[in-house]
Each structure stands twice: as C-alpha cells, then as structure tokens.
Amino acid sequence: MIRKIRINPNWLYHQVRFEKLPNILKNNAILSKRRQGDNTITSNAWNGLDYISLSKKDENYIWNSSYRRFISSSYAFIFDEIEAIETEIDEFLNIIDGKMQVPFIDIDNELQIDKKDIKKYLLER
C-alpha cells in the first residue's frame, strides 16, 4: 500500500549509503567513527571521531544545505525527537552578508540583483 503522509518539519535525516547499510542494520544503530573502532582522522572527515551528520529540511537554506546536497537526491533514515547540536549550514550567505562589494549577477537570466535582495532571489530561484 502507498499512502500520503504528513512530513514533520522537525525530522532529521541521515543519508543511507549502500556500503554502510549492512553495518547499520547489524548494529541497529548509526555509530560514530570512534564507536565503530576507527580512530583515524582524515582531511575529508567532517564529523571527526564522535559526531554523525544529520540534516534538516529547511527551505531557508540556499547554498550549502546538507539536505539539498545529500538527502534530497538519495534515501535517508529519519529521526524524530533526537538531541542534536545545530550548526550554521548556509555558509554562502554568511560569507557575503554585508561584505559583498561587487555586483551579484545571474548570467543565465541576465539579471543584476541588489545586495539587499540576494537571499530573496536565491530562495525563489
């Protein structure tokens, strides 16, 4: 049976990667690197040894939304009512906020967007 459900805006998502799925099912848990017995830090290890990345679907994130980058085009485990440390994902807007001294131009649509309208424009794009 397929049925429509209501998506809870507070749900958190963790991307399902095929190669990790057997261990997750075996342990009945998503474990940090340290809990898996791996104490190796690599340059591309965003979570370090003790954290697990979870994403939240938030339409206000524009550029660096982990939900848009990793979850929306994939499958995910869904978590509800879990303690999580929130981070700032939308780095692009933080970097340009108040610091942009050059024009913001959409080349494809031949538009120049005023500094105060960049976030609105990117959200509606």
PDB file of C-alpha atoms in Angstrom:
ATOM      1  CA  MET A   1       0.000   0.000   0.000  1.00  0.00           C
ATOM      2  CA  ILE A   2       1.217   3.502  -0.804  1.00  0.00           C
ATOM      3  CA  ARG A   3      -0.313   6.344   1.156  1.00  0.00           C
ATOM      4  CA  LYS A   4       0.281  10.039   1.609  1.00  0.00           C
ATOM      5  CA  ILE A   5       1.776  11.179   4.932  1.00  0.00           C
ATOM      6  CA  ARG A   6       2.477  14.498   6.584  1.00  0.00           C
ATOM      7  CA  ILE A   7       6.188  15.370   6.764  1.00  0.00           C
ATOM      8  CA  ASN A   8       7.235  16.653  10.177  1.00  0.00           C
ATOM      9  CA  PRO A   9       9.366  19.801   9.745  1.00  0.00           C
ATOM     10  CA  ASN A  10      11.404  18.792  12.838  1.00  0.00           C
ATOM     11  CA  TRP A  11      12.550  15.464  11.436  1.00  0.00           C
ATOM     12  CA  LEU A  12      16.288  14.989  10.976  1.00  0.00           C
ATOM     13  CA  TYR A  13      17.723  12.879   8.157  1.00  0.00           C
ATOM     14  CA  HIS A  14      20.856  10.765   7.742  1.00  0.00           C
ATOM     15  CA  GLN A  15      21.853   9.707   4.224  1.00  0.00           C
ATOM     16  CA  VAL A  16      21.725   5.993   3.513  1.00  0.00           C
ATOM     17  CA  ARG A  17      24.876   4.890   1.718  1.00  0.00           C
ATOM     18  CA  PHE A  18      24.701   1.376   0.311  1.00  0.00           C
ATOM     19  CA  GLU A  19      28.167   0.364   1.547  1.00  0.00           C
ATOM     20  CA  LYS A  20      27.310   1.397   5.148  1.00  0.00           C
ATOM     21  CA  LEU A  21      23.834  -0.161   5.295  1.00  0.00           C
ATOM     22  CA  PRO A  22      24.863  -3.727   6.359  1.00  0.00           C
ATOM     23  CA  ASN A  23      26.763  -2.424   9.429  1.00  0.00           C
ATOM     24  CA  ILE A  24      23.939  -0.070  10.392  1.00  0.00           C
ATOM     25  CA  LEU A  25      21.439  -2.936  10.255  1.00  0.00           C
ATOM     26  CA  LYS A  26      23.822  -5.303  12.078  1.00  0.00           C
ATOM     27  CA  ASN A  27      24.396  -2.790  14.910  1.00  0.00           C
ATOM     28  CA  ASN A  28      20.837  -1.481  14.816  1.00  0.00           C
ATOM     29  CA  ALA A  29      22.482   1.941  15.103  1.00  0.00           C
ATOM     30  CA  ILE A  30      24.375   4.614  13.228  1.00  0.00           C
ATOM     31  CA  LEU A  31      27.705   4.807  15.013  1.00  0.00           C
ATOM     32  CA  SER A  32      30.393   7.489  15.035  1.00  0.00           C
ATOM     33  CA  LYS A  33      33.845   6.541  13.740  1.00  0.00           C
ATOM     34  CA  ARG A  34      35.136   6.057  17.293  1.00  0.00           C
ATOM     35  CA  ARG A  35      32.187   3.791  18.214  1.00  0.00           C
ATOM     36  CA  GLN A  36      32.973   1.740  15.115  1.00  0.00           C
ATOM     37  CA  GLY A  37      36.537   1.282  16.402  1.00  0.00           C
ATOM     38  CA  ASP A  38      38.017   3.626  13.799  1.00  0.00           C
ATOM     39  CA  ASN A  39      40.241   6.324  15.340  1.00  0.00           C
ATOM     40  CA  THR A  40      41.652   7.554  12.027  1.00  0.00           C
ATOM     41  CA  ILE A  41      41.233  11.240  11.238  1.00  0.00           C
ATOM     42  CA  THR A  42      41.366  12.134   7.553  1.00  0.00           C
ATOM     43  CA  SER A  43      41.266  15.528   5.883  1.00  0.00           C
ATOM     44  CA  ASN A  44      37.786  14.880   4.487  1.00  0.00           C
ATOM     45  CA  ALA A  45      36.253  13.668   7.781  1.00  0.00           C
ATOM     46  CA  TRP A  46      33.729  16.403   8.536  1.00  0.00           C
ATOM     47  CA  ASN A  47      32.356  14.646  11.599  1.00  0.00           C
ATOM     48  CA  GLY A  48      35.612  13.921  13.356  1.00  0.00           C
ATOM     49  CA  LEU A  49      35.539  10.828  15.518  1.00  0.00           C
ATOM     50  CA  ASP A  50      32.460  11.480  17.627  1.00  0.00           C
ATOM     51  CA  TYR A  51      29.745  13.090  15.504  1.00  0.00           C
ATOM     52  CA  ILE A  52      27.188  11.889  12.981  1.00  0.00           C
ATOM     53  CA  SER A  53      25.780  14.246  10.363  1.00  0.00           C
ATOM     54  CA  LEU A  54      22.052  14.765  10.365  1.00  0.00           C
ATOM     55  CA  SER A  55      20.214  17.123   8.022  1.00  0.00           C
ATOM     56  CA  LYS A  56      17.037  19.073   8.438  1.00  0.00           C
ATOM     57  CA  LYS A  57      14.823  20.052   5.534  1.00  0.00           C
ATOM     58  CA  ASP A  58      14.766  23.815   5.759  1.00  0.00           C
ATOM     59  CA  GLU A  59      13.608  25.852   2.779  1.00  0.00           C
ATOM     60  CA  ASN A  60      15.505  28.909   4.053  1.00  0.00           C
ATOM     61  CA  TYR A  61      18.892  27.349   3.367  1.00  0.00           C
ATOM     62  CA  ILE A  62      20.199  28.233  -0.044  1.00  0.00           C
ATOM     63  CA  TRP A  63      23.741  27.330  -0.924  1.00  0.00           C
ATOM     64  CA  ASN A  64      25.197  24.803   1.445  1.00  0.00           C
ATOM     65  CA  SER A  65      22.162  22.923   2.678  1.00  0.00           C
ATOM     66  CA  SER A  66      23.228  19.413   3.613  1.00  0.00           C
ATOM     67  CA  TYR A  67      19.635  18.311   2.991  1.00  0.00           C
ATOM     68  CA  ARG A  68      19.769  19.551  -0.598  1.00  0.00           C
ATOM     69  CA  ARG A  69      23.300  18.232  -1.153  1.00  0.00           C
ATOM     70  CA  PHE A  70      22.997  14.762   0.378  1.00  0.00           C
ATOM     71  CA  ILE A  71      19.401  13.826   1.189  1.00  0.00           C
ATOM     72  CA  SER A  72      17.020  15.115  -1.479  1.00  0.00           C
ATOM     73  CA  SER A  73      18.576  13.013  -4.249  1.00  0.00           C
ATOM     74  CA  SER A  74      19.079   9.930  -2.103  1.00  0.00           C
ATOM     75  CA  TYR A  75      17.463   7.754   0.567  1.00  0.00           C
ATOM     76  CA  ALA A  76      17.663   8.567   4.257  1.00  0.00           C
ATOM     77  CA  PHE A  77      16.971   7.351   7.750  1.00  0.00           C
ATOM     78  CA  ILE A  78      14.539   9.670   9.532  1.00  0.00           C
ATOM     79  CA  PHE A  79      14.919  10.651  13.178  1.00  0.00           C
ATOM     80  CA  ASP A  80      12.341  12.331  15.367  1.00  0.00           C
ATOM     81  CA  GLU A  81      12.811  13.803  18.838  1.00  0.00           C
ATOM     82  CA  ILE A  82      16.567  13.391  18.985  1.00  0.00           C
ATOM     83  CA  GLU A  83      19.031  15.691  20.721  1.00  0.00           C
ATOM     84  CA  ALA A  84      21.181  17.392  18.106  1.00  0.00           C
ATOM     85  CA  ILE A  85      23.707  20.202  18.003  1.00  0.00           C
ATOM     86  CA  GLU A  86      22.614  22.703  15.384  1.00  0.00           C
ATOM     87  CA  THR A  87      25.219  24.194  13.102  1.00  0.00           C
ATOM     88  CA  GLU A  88      25.134  27.054  10.611  1.00  0.00           C
ATOM     89  CA  ILE A  89      24.845  25.298   7.019  1.00  0.00           C
ATOM     90  CA  ASP A  90      24.223  28.294   4.766  1.00  0.00           C
ATOM     91  CA  GLU A  91      27.849  29.445   4.609  1.00  0.00           C
ATOM     92  CA  PHE A  92      27.408  31.258   1.293  1.00  0.00           C
ATOM     93  CA  LEU A  93      25.044  33.885   2.700  1.00  0.00           C
ATOM     94  CA  ASN A  94      27.122  34.302   5.859  1.00  0.00           C
ATOM     95  CA  ILE A  95      30.227  34.986   3.806  1.00  0.00           C
ATOM     96  CA  ILE A  96      28.647  37.578   1.531  1.00  0.00           C
ATOM     97  CA  ASP A  97      26.385  39.212   4.129  1.00  0.00           C
ATOM     98  CA  GLY A  98      27.429  42.845   4.419  1.00  0.00           C
ATOM     99  CA  LYS A  99      30.803  42.150   2.818  1.00  0.00           C
ATOM    100  CA  MET A 100      29.945  41.991  -0.854  1.00  0.00           C
ATOM    101  CA  GLN A 101      31.337  44.980  -2.717  1.00  0.00           C
ATOM    102  CA  VAL A 102      30.884  43.617  -6.244  1.00  0.00           C
ATOM    103  CA  PRO A 103      27.652  43.130  -8.223  1.00  0.00           C
ATOM    104  CA  PHE A 104      25.706  39.874  -7.828  1.00  0.00           C
ATOM    105  CA  ILE A 105      24.814  38.810 -11.370  1.00  0.00           C
ATOM    106  CA  ASP A 106      22.761  35.897 -12.678  1.00  0.00           C
ATOM    107  CA  ILE A 107      24.464  35.310 -16.030  1.00  0.00           C
ATOM    108  CA  ASP A 108      21.898  32.821 -17.381  1.00  0.00           C
ATOM    109  CA  ASN A 109      18.970  35.188 -16.837  1.00  0.00           C
ATOM    110  CA  GLU A 110      20.927  38.402 -17.466  1.00  0.00           C
ATOM    111  CA  LEU A 111      19.976  39.919 -14.102  1.00  0.00           C
ATOM    112  CA  GLN A 112      21.831  42.035 -11.568  1.00  0.00           C
ATOM    113  CA  ILE A 113      20.477  41.583  -8.049  1.00  0.00           C
ATOM    114  CA  ASP A 114      20.758  44.289  -5.389  1.00  0.00           C
ATOM    115  CA  LYS A 115      22.666  43.285  -2.261  1.00  0.00           C
ATOM    116  CA  LYS A 116      19.552  43.524  -0.067  1.00  0.00           C
ATOM    117  CA  ASP A 117      17.619  41.184  -2.406  1.00  0.00           C
ATOM    118  CA  ILE A 118      20.165  38.365  -2.827  1.00  0.00           C
ATOM    119  CA  LYS A 119      18.676  35.993  -0.225  1.00  0.00           C
ATOM    120  CA  LYS A 120      15.125  36.506  -1.507  1.00  0.00           C
ATOM    121  CA  TYR A 121      16.263  35.984  -5.077  1.00  0.00           C
ATOM    122  CA  LEU A 122      18.158  32.783  -4.287  1.00  0.00           C
ATOM    123  CA  LEU A 123      15.242  31.338  -2.297  1.00  0.00           C
ATOM    124  CA  GLU A 124      12.823  31.939  -5.171  1.00  0.00           C
ATOM    125  CA  ARG A 125      15.187  30.734  -7.874  1.00  0.00           C
TER     126      ARG A 125
END
